[in-house]
């Protein structure tokens, strides 16, 4: 027996009910009988949906990556591996446009709903004639359109539907480590997948090797400036908290302070709000969107955030400080992504980055190695271009 949705074959997860045998491994996404022939609904695409307009001219490096992506996806899945801020979304635009021109169905899926909301606005500018539909928890009244942008959790609504599925930030929580979500995502695609990320985890490495996935890489940001290498400061916790206040008060930029828990985010907000205009955010905070907008609108200089802000969201002109007080909470990928929030603005590719830590961990060493390695590779490419 095999579940038609999550591909489970473990007999312990199957249960025979009054209507037949169903899989309990993925039952949180609605009960499904193993003999069901699941398939997606047919829907029509609008004429002209394929027309796209870039929000800014692509660099020659982005154009090369974009062309390679379109070329490779015709025959196999593609891993689009780019540094933070390299413009992964813009690189896949040409491929999406070509699929829409051929009247094929496209989905762009990412782990977090904040990013879905931002991407909906972005895609409406990129594809002005397309019907862009965003689908996430609490927002699924309409689920079909020319381009569907959804959280990875919502892919269960689209079995065997998409000719092109862009899986962005495939190593991000909650998609990371969730084999059920991963299987559901693959079931949603009847064509090819573009795996898009700045950091590759072990599962993705195995996927690339097992299925001969094509690799398209870009280690250069559009402004051609290097990634910001963080300053690492190690000391006792209370000393670092005092140093943090000094950094926040002296900075002439807005600052994202990444912390390891929602409790710490709120506690620091309650303390530091007496000294500096600040706010806080974590995944299940009721006023999460309100607080993020408070920071985006520059009504708060500092935002204390969990990893909910580590990916997909671009806020211009910020610096980043990471409080690494608990060994093992932030892995290499998280650190690289959080640090990647700095220097993304084409007109202001600078900023400061700090890791304040009680222990110089392997994750910190590896993240520094990754960032410096990407910078060295980018420099060698730029020299060749010269």
GROMACS .gro file of C-alpha atoms in nm:
model
  386
    1UNK     CA    1   0.000   0.000   0.000
    2UNK     CA    2   0.107   0.356  -0.072
    3UNK     CA    3  -0.058   0.683   0.021
    4UNK     CA    4  -0.131   0.872  -0.303
    5UNK     CA    5  -0.054   1.206  -0.134
    6UNK     CA    6   0.245   1.164   0.101
    7UNK     CA    7   0.378   0.837  -0.055
    8UNK     CA    8   0.386   0.662   0.285
    9UNK     CA    9   0.434   0.285   0.271
   10UNK     CA   10   0.464   0.217   0.644
   11UNK     CA   11   0.177  -0.018   0.735
   12UNK     CA   12   0.159   0.124   1.087
   13UNK     CA   13   0.016   0.449   0.950
   14UNK     CA   14  -0.271   0.286   0.761
   15UNK     CA   15  -0.612   0.242   0.919
   16UNK     CA   16  -0.924   0.078   0.784
   17UNK     CA   17  -1.230   0.294   0.843
   18UNK     CA   18  -1.591   0.258   0.737
   19UNK     CA   19  -1.516   0.399   0.390
   20UNK     CA   20  -1.187   0.221   0.331
   21UNK     CA   21  -0.818   0.234   0.423
   22UNK     CA   22  -0.670   0.578   0.479
   23UNK     CA   23  -0.329   0.717   0.573
   24UNK     CA   24  -0.285   0.866   0.919
   25UNK     CA   25   0.062   1.001   0.844
   26UNK     CA   26  -0.077   1.299   0.652
   27UNK     CA   27  -0.428   1.309   0.800
   28UNK     CA   28  -0.378   1.665   0.925
   29UNK     CA   29  -0.419   1.769   0.562
   30UNK     CA   30  -0.760   1.597   0.532
   31UNK     CA   31  -0.839   1.227   0.522
   32UNK     CA   32  -0.755   1.050   0.197
   33UNK     CA   33  -0.824   0.688   0.100
   34UNK     CA   34  -0.532   0.498  -0.046
   35UNK     CA   35  -0.734   0.385  -0.349
   36UNK     CA   36  -0.827   0.743  -0.441
   37UNK     CA   37  -0.695   0.863  -0.774
   38UNK     CA   38  -0.614   1.218  -0.669
   39UNK     CA   39  -0.571   1.487  -0.930
   40UNK     CA   40  -0.587   1.863  -0.947
   41UNK     CA   41  -0.867   2.068  -1.093
   42UNK     CA   42  -0.840   2.203  -1.445
   43UNK     CA   43  -0.838   2.582  -1.478
   44UNK     CA   44  -0.786   2.825  -1.763
   45UNK     CA   45  -0.502   3.078  -1.786
   46UNK     CA   46  -0.559   3.434  -1.903
   47UNK     CA   47  -0.424   3.556  -2.237
   48UNK     CA   48  -0.130   3.789  -2.184
   49UNK     CA   49  -0.050   3.644  -1.841
   50UNK     CA   50   0.300   3.559  -1.959
   51UNK     CA   51   0.403   3.921  -2.018
   52UNK     CA   52   0.650   4.037  -1.754
   53UNK     CA   53   0.832   4.358  -1.667
   54UNK     CA   54   1.148   4.354  -1.454
   55UNK     CA   55   1.146   4.603  -1.168
   56UNK     CA   56   1.512   4.677  -1.241
   57UNK     CA   57   1.754   4.574  -1.520
   58UNK     CA   58   1.919   4.238  -1.461
   59UNK     CA   59   2.295   4.224  -1.440
   60UNK     CA   60   2.476   4.009  -1.694
   61UNK     CA   61   2.530   3.749  -1.421
   62UNK     CA   62   2.158   3.737  -1.341
   63UNK     CA   63   2.074   3.712  -1.712
   64UNK     CA   64   2.313   3.421  -1.749
   65UNK     CA   65   2.158   3.242  -1.450
   66UNK     CA   66   1.808   3.316  -1.584
   67UNK     CA   67   1.891   3.177  -1.929
   68UNK     CA   68   2.052   2.866  -1.780
   69UNK     CA   69   1.752   2.807  -1.556
   70UNK     CA   70   1.513   2.816  -1.851
   71UNK     CA   71   1.740   2.592  -2.056
   72UNK     CA   72   1.787   2.329  -1.786
   73UNK     CA   73   1.425   2.311  -1.666
   74UNK     CA   74   1.310   2.174  -2.002
   75UNK     CA   75   1.466   1.836  -1.925
   76UNK     CA   76   1.515   1.812  -1.549
   77UNK     CA   77   1.462   1.971  -1.210
   78UNK     CA   78   1.687   2.264  -1.123
   79UNK     CA   79   1.862   2.371  -0.804
   80UNK     CA   80   1.896   2.750  -0.807
   81UNK     CA   81   2.168   2.816  -0.550
   82UNK     CA   82   2.226   3.190  -0.496
   83UNK     CA   83   2.367   3.400  -0.217
   84UNK     CA   84   2.121   3.606  -0.011
   85UNK     CA   85   2.011   3.911  -0.207
   86UNK     CA   86   2.124   3.780  -0.547
   87UNK     CA   87   1.771   3.813  -0.690
   88UNK     CA   88   1.643   3.455  -0.704
   89UNK     CA   89   1.289   3.572  -0.774
   90UNK     CA   90   1.395   3.779  -1.075
   91UNK     CA   91   1.602   3.491  -1.208
   92UNK     CA   92   1.299   3.258  -1.232
   93UNK     CA   93   1.073   3.522  -1.392
   94UNK     CA   94   1.176   3.431  -1.747
   95UNK     CA   95   1.107   3.063  -1.686
   96UNK     CA   96   0.768   3.138  -1.532
   97UNK     CA   97   0.682   3.363  -1.827
   98UNK     CA   98   0.771   3.090  -2.076
   99UNK     CA   99   0.553   2.834  -1.897
  100UNK     CA  100   0.260   3.076  -1.891
  101UNK     CA  101   0.311   3.145  -2.263
  102UNK     CA  102   0.270   2.773  -2.323
  103UNK     CA  103  -0.048   2.779  -2.109
  104UNK     CA  104   0.113   2.568  -1.842
  105UNK     CA  105   0.032   2.595  -1.470
  106UNK     CA  106   0.277   2.758  -1.231
  107UNK     CA  107   0.311   2.775  -0.854
  108UNK     CA  108   0.562   2.958  -0.636
  109UNK     CA  109   0.571   2.804  -0.288
  110UNK     CA  110   0.759   2.919   0.020
  111UNK     CA  111   0.749   2.822   0.386
  112UNK     CA  112   0.624   3.142   0.552
  113UNK     CA  113   0.311   3.345   0.493
  114UNK     CA  114   0.482   3.683   0.549
  115UNK     CA  115   0.690   3.613   0.241
  116UNK     CA  116   0.382   3.501   0.045
  117UNK     CA  117   0.216   3.834   0.123
  118UNK     CA  118   0.523   4.029   0.007
  119UNK     CA  119   0.565   3.813  -0.304
  120UNK     CA  120   0.203   3.867  -0.407
  121UNK     CA  121   0.269   4.241  -0.436
  122UNK     CA  122   0.599   4.181  -0.612
  123UNK     CA  123   0.454   3.943  -0.870
  124UNK     CA  124   0.169   4.181  -0.948
  125UNK     CA  125   0.435   4.429  -1.057
  126UNK     CA  126   0.640   4.170  -1.244
  127UNK     CA  127   0.339   4.017  -1.425
  128UNK     CA  128   0.092   4.309  -1.459
  129UNK     CA  129  -0.157   4.119  -1.679
  130UNK     CA  130  -0.156   3.795  -1.478
  131UNK     CA  131  -0.407   3.694  -1.213
  132UNK     CA  132  -0.190   3.650  -0.904
  133UNK     CA  133  -0.347   3.444  -0.625
  134UNK     CA  134  -0.194   3.419  -0.277
  135UNK     CA  135  -0.293   3.120  -0.063
  136UNK     CA  136  -0.197   3.077   0.301
  137UNK     CA  137  -0.354   2.990   0.637
  138UNK     CA  138  -0.676   3.186   0.679
  139UNK     CA  139  -0.658   3.318   0.322
  140UNK     CA  140  -0.779   3.055   0.077
  141UNK     CA  141  -1.118   3.176  -0.044
  142UNK     CA  142  -0.981   3.166  -0.401
  143UNK     CA  143  -0.708   2.917  -0.482
  144UNK     CA  144  -0.668   2.924  -0.861
  145UNK     CA  145  -0.512   3.186  -1.089
  146UNK     CA  146  -0.242   3.236  -1.352
  147UNK     CA  147   0.034   3.235  -1.088
  148UNK     CA  148  -0.036   3.075  -0.752
  149UNK     CA  149   0.182   3.188  -0.462
  150UNK     CA  150   0.132   2.980  -0.149
  151UNK     CA  151   0.287   2.849   0.167
  152UNK     CA  152   0.421   2.497   0.135
  153UNK     CA  153   0.149   2.380   0.377
  154UNK     CA  154  -0.116   2.476   0.119
  155UNK     CA  155   0.025   2.252  -0.155
  156UNK     CA  156  -0.200   1.969  -0.035
  157UNK     CA  157  -0.483   2.154  -0.213
  158UNK     CA  158  -0.313   2.097  -0.550
  159UNK     CA  159  -0.247   1.725  -0.614
  160UNK     CA  160  -0.091   1.659  -0.955
  161UNK     CA  161  -0.154   2.017  -1.067
  162UNK     CA  162   0.155   2.216  -1.161
  163UNK     CA  163   0.376   2.195  -1.465
  164UNK     CA  164   0.628   2.420  -1.289
  165UNK     CA  165   0.671   2.439  -0.913
  166UNK     CA  166   0.920   2.682  -0.763
  167UNK     CA  167   1.007   2.567  -0.411
  168UNK     CA  168   1.177   2.866  -0.252
  169UNK     CA  169   1.387   2.838   0.067
  170UNK     CA  170   1.343   2.460   0.077
  171UNK     CA  171   1.566   2.433   0.384
  172UNK     CA  172   1.355   2.677   0.589
  173UNK     CA  173   1.137   2.592   0.889
  174UNK     CA  174   0.867   2.452   0.888
  175UNK     CA  175   0.937   2.284   0.551
  176UNK     CA  176   1.282   2.178   0.669
  177UNK     CA  177   1.283   1.830   0.815
  178UNK     CA  178   0.914   1.767   0.738
  179UNK     CA  179   0.910   1.466   0.507
  180UNK     CA  180   0.531   1.482   0.476
  181UNK     CA  181   0.535   1.839   0.343
  182UNK     CA  182   0.820   1.746   0.111
  183UNK     CA  183   0.627   1.450  -0.033
  184UNK     CA  184   0.309   1.656  -0.073
  185UNK     CA  185   0.509   1.922  -0.259
  186UNK     CA  186   0.645   1.666  -0.503
  187UNK     CA  187   0.296   1.517  -0.552
  188UNK     CA  188   0.166   1.864  -0.648
  189UNK     CA  189   0.405   1.881  -0.944
  190UNK     CA  190   0.353   1.685  -1.265
  191UNK     CA  191   0.635   1.866  -1.446
  192UNK     CA  192   0.960   2.005  -1.308
  193UNK     CA  193   1.065   2.171  -0.983
  194UNK     CA  194   1.302   2.463  -0.926
  195UNK     CA  195   1.455   2.429  -0.581
  196UNK     CA  196   1.561   2.781  -0.485
  197UNK     CA  197   1.779   2.858  -0.184
  198UNK     CA  198   2.090   3.028  -0.052
  199UNK     CA  199   2.176   2.742   0.182
  200UNK     CA  200   2.171   2.372   0.095
  201UNK     CA  201   2.085   2.113   0.360
  202UNK     CA  202   2.160   1.740   0.355
  203UNK     CA  203   1.816   1.640   0.224
  204UNK     CA  204   1.854   1.870  -0.074
  205UNK     CA  205   2.204   1.737  -0.142
  206UNK     CA  206   2.060   1.383  -0.154
  207UNK     CA  207   1.780   1.501  -0.385
  208UNK     CA  208   2.031   1.658  -0.624
  209UNK     CA  209   2.244   1.344  -0.638
  210UNK     CA  210   1.958   1.091  -0.656
  211UNK     CA  211   1.761   1.268  -0.929
  212UNK     CA  212   2.040   1.428  -1.133
  213UNK     CA  213   1.913   1.779  -1.057
  214UNK     CA  214   2.077   2.053  -1.265
  215UNK     CA  215   2.268   2.323  -1.074
  216UNK     CA  216   2.245   2.695  -1.149
  217UNK     CA  217   2.456   2.912  -0.917
  218UNK     CA  218   2.496   3.284  -0.856
  219UNK     CA  219   2.731   3.416  -0.587
  220UNK     CA  220   2.713   3.785  -0.684
  221UNK     CA  221   2.457   4.038  -0.570
  222UNK     CA  222   2.323   4.286  -0.829
  223UNK     CA  223   2.527   4.574  -0.685
  224UNK     CA  224   2.843   4.359  -0.719
  225UNK     CA  225   2.946   4.430  -0.358
  226UNK     CA  226   3.059   4.150  -0.125
  227UNK     CA  227   2.844   3.995   0.145
  228UNK     CA  228   2.888   4.162   0.483
  229UNK     CA  229   3.118   3.958   0.706
  230UNK     CA  230   3.004   3.983   1.070
  231UNK     CA  231   3.210   4.086   1.370
  232UNK     CA  232   3.201   3.815   1.634
  233UNK     CA  233   3.205   3.931   1.997
  234UNK     CA  234   3.229   3.666   2.269
  235UNK     CA  235   3.167   3.738   2.638
  236UNK     CA  236   2.933   3.669   2.928
  237UNK     CA  237   2.564   3.718   2.865
  238UNK     CA  238   2.508   4.028   3.081
  239UNK     CA  239   2.814   4.198   2.928
  240UNK     CA  240   2.683   4.129   2.579
  241UNK     CA  241   2.342   4.273   2.668
  242UNK     CA  242   2.508   4.596   2.782
  243UNK     CA  243   2.717   4.600   2.464
  244UNK     CA  244   2.400   4.542   2.262
  245UNK     CA  245   2.243   4.857   2.406
  246UNK     CA  246   2.556   5.053   2.316
  247UNK     CA  247   2.545   4.924   1.958
  248UNK     CA  248   2.176   5.003   1.918
  249UNK     CA  249   2.204   5.356   2.051
  250UNK     CA  250   2.512   5.438   1.842
  251UNK     CA  251   2.390   5.292   1.513
  252UNK     CA  252   2.264   5.531   1.246
  253UNK     CA  253   2.068   5.248   1.082
  254UNK     CA  254   1.765   5.043   1.170
  255UNK     CA  255   1.866   4.717   1.333
  256UNK     CA  256   1.720   4.367   1.331
  257UNK     CA  257   1.821   4.183   1.648
  258UNK     CA  258   1.776   3.809   1.602
  259UNK     CA  259   1.712   3.605   1.917
  260UNK     CA  260   1.662   3.238   1.990
  261UNK     CA  261   1.310   3.243   2.140
  262UNK     CA  262   0.989   3.442   2.145
  263UNK     CA  263   1.023   3.481   2.520
  264UNK     CA  264   1.360   3.652   2.478
  265UNK     CA  265   1.224   3.872   2.197
  266UNK     CA  266   0.945   4.006   2.417
  267UNK     CA  267   1.165   4.037   2.728
  268UNK     CA  268   1.426   4.245   2.545
  269UNK     CA  269   1.153   4.464   2.399
  270UNK     CA  270   1.009   4.532   2.745
  271UNK     CA  271   1.354   4.630   2.875
  272UNK     CA  272   1.499   4.822   2.579
  273UNK     CA  273   1.183   5.018   2.493
  274UNK     CA  274   1.278   5.255   2.776
  275UNK     CA  275   1.599   5.343   2.592
  276UNK     CA  276   1.518   5.320   2.223
  277UNK     CA  277   1.218   5.301   1.987
  278UNK     CA  278   1.170   4.929   1.928
  279UNK     CA  279   0.924   4.649   1.863
  280UNK     CA  280   0.932   4.268   1.846
  281UNK     CA  281   0.800   3.977   1.641
  282UNK     CA  282   0.772   3.599   1.644
  283UNK     CA  283   0.573   3.348   1.439
  284UNK     CA  284   0.252   3.317   1.641
  285UNK     CA  285   0.233   3.675   1.767
  286UNK     CA  286  -0.118   3.813   1.709
  287UNK     CA  287   0.011   4.153   1.598
  288UNK     CA  288   0.298   4.010   1.397
  289UNK     CA  289   0.216   4.190   1.072
  290UNK     CA  290   0.146   4.514   1.258
  291UNK     CA  291   0.485   4.507   1.431
  292UNK     CA  292   0.672   4.421   1.111
  293UNK     CA  293   0.504   4.715   0.936
  294UNK     CA  294   0.596   4.938   1.229
  295UNK     CA  295   0.960   4.857   1.159
  296UNK     CA  296   0.924   4.879   0.779
  297UNK     CA  297   0.763   5.222   0.813
  298UNK     CA  298   1.062   5.333   1.023
  299UNK     CA  299   0.849   5.403   1.328
  300UNK     CA  300   1.076   5.171   1.525
  301UNK     CA  301   1.454   5.174   1.503
  302UNK     CA  302   1.496   4.820   1.635
  303UNK     CA  303   1.300   4.498   1.599
  304UNK     CA  304   1.372   4.195   1.818
  305UNK     CA  305   1.289   3.893   1.603
  306UNK     CA  306   1.305   3.517   1.602
  307UNK     CA  307   1.395   3.338   1.279
  308UNK     CA  308   1.057   3.444   1.138
  309UNK     CA  309   1.247   3.729   0.967
  310UNK     CA  310   1.553   3.533   0.859
  311UNK     CA  311   1.441   3.468   0.501
  312UNK     CA  312   1.258   3.616   0.210
  313UNK     CA  313   1.191   3.960   0.355
  314UNK     CA  314   1.397   4.256   0.235
  315UNK     CA  315   1.414   4.571   0.447
  316UNK     CA  316   1.647   4.829   0.300
  317UNK     CA  317   1.935   4.986   0.490
  318UNK     CA  318   1.938   4.764   0.799
  319UNK     CA  319   2.213   4.627   1.019
  320UNK     CA  320   2.186   4.289   1.191
  321UNK     CA  321   2.285   4.170   1.537
  322UNK     CA  322   2.251   3.804   1.633
  323UNK     CA  323   2.232   3.706   2.000
  324UNK     CA  324   2.372   3.355   2.010
  325UNK     CA  325   2.318   3.267   2.377
  326UNK     CA  326   2.208   2.905   2.332
  327UNK     CA  327   2.440   2.660   2.157
  328UNK     CA  328   2.265   2.464   1.882
  329UNK     CA  329   1.963   2.691   1.829
  330UNK     CA  330   2.108   2.870   1.527
  331UNK     CA  331   2.267   2.641   1.270
  332UNK     CA  332   2.493   2.753   0.985
  333UNK     CA  333   2.204   2.803   0.744
  334UNK     CA  334   2.013   3.023   0.988
  335UNK     CA  335   2.317   3.238   1.059
  336UNK     CA  336   2.392   3.285   0.689
  337UNK     CA  337   2.032   3.377   0.616
  338UNK     CA  338   2.005   3.623   0.905
  339UNK     CA  339   2.332   3.791   0.812
  340UNK     CA  340   2.210   3.802   0.454
  341UNK     CA  341   1.951   4.067   0.549
  342UNK     CA  342   2.236   4.323   0.546
  343UNK     CA  343   2.352   4.510   0.235
  344UNK     CA  344   2.069   4.411   0.002
  345UNK     CA  345   1.981   4.762  -0.119
  346UNK     CA  346   2.123   4.837  -0.464
  347UNK     CA  347   2.174   5.204  -0.371
  348UNK     CA  348   2.307   5.131  -0.022
  349UNK     CA  349   2.487   4.794  -0.025
  350UNK     CA  350   2.639   4.841   0.320
  351UNK     CA  351   2.554   4.792   0.685
  352UNK     CA  352   2.696   4.627   0.994
  353UNK     CA  353   2.660   4.272   1.120
  354UNK     CA  354   2.745   4.134   1.462
  355UNK     CA  355   2.724   3.797   1.630
  356UNK     CA  356   2.721   3.839   2.009
  357UNK     CA  357   2.783   3.499   2.155
  358UNK     CA  358   2.871   3.323   2.478
  359UNK     CA  359   3.048   3.047   2.284
  360UNK     CA  360   3.235   3.037   1.953
  361UNK     CA  361   3.037   2.752   1.800
  362UNK     CA  362   3.097   2.536   1.495
  363UNK     CA  363   2.791   2.696   1.333
  364UNK     CA  364   2.952   3.039   1.365
  365UNK     CA  365   3.281   2.916   1.217
  366UNK     CA  366   3.101   2.744   0.929
  367UNK     CA  367   2.885   3.049   0.854
  368UNK     CA  368   3.191   3.274   0.837
  369UNK     CA  369   3.361   3.023   0.609
  370UNK     CA  370   3.056   3.011   0.380
  371UNK     CA  371   3.025   3.390   0.354
  372UNK     CA  372   3.397   3.446   0.295
  373UNK     CA  373   3.404   3.162   0.042
  374UNK     CA  374   3.114   3.314  -0.152
  375UNK     CA  375   3.292   3.650  -0.154
  376UNK     CA  376   3.615   3.499  -0.280
  377UNK     CA  377   3.433   3.313  -0.558
  378UNK     CA  378   3.241   3.626  -0.657
  379UNK     CA  379   3.564   3.826  -0.668
  380UNK     CA  380   3.723   3.572  -0.900
  381UNK     CA  381   3.422   3.591  -1.136
  382UNK     CA  382   3.431   3.971  -1.137
  383UNK     CA  383   3.803   3.966  -1.217
  384UNK     CA  384   3.738   3.736  -1.511
  385UNK     CA  385   3.472   3.979  -1.630
  386UNK     CA  386   3.721   4.263  -1.618
   0.00000   0.00000   0.00000
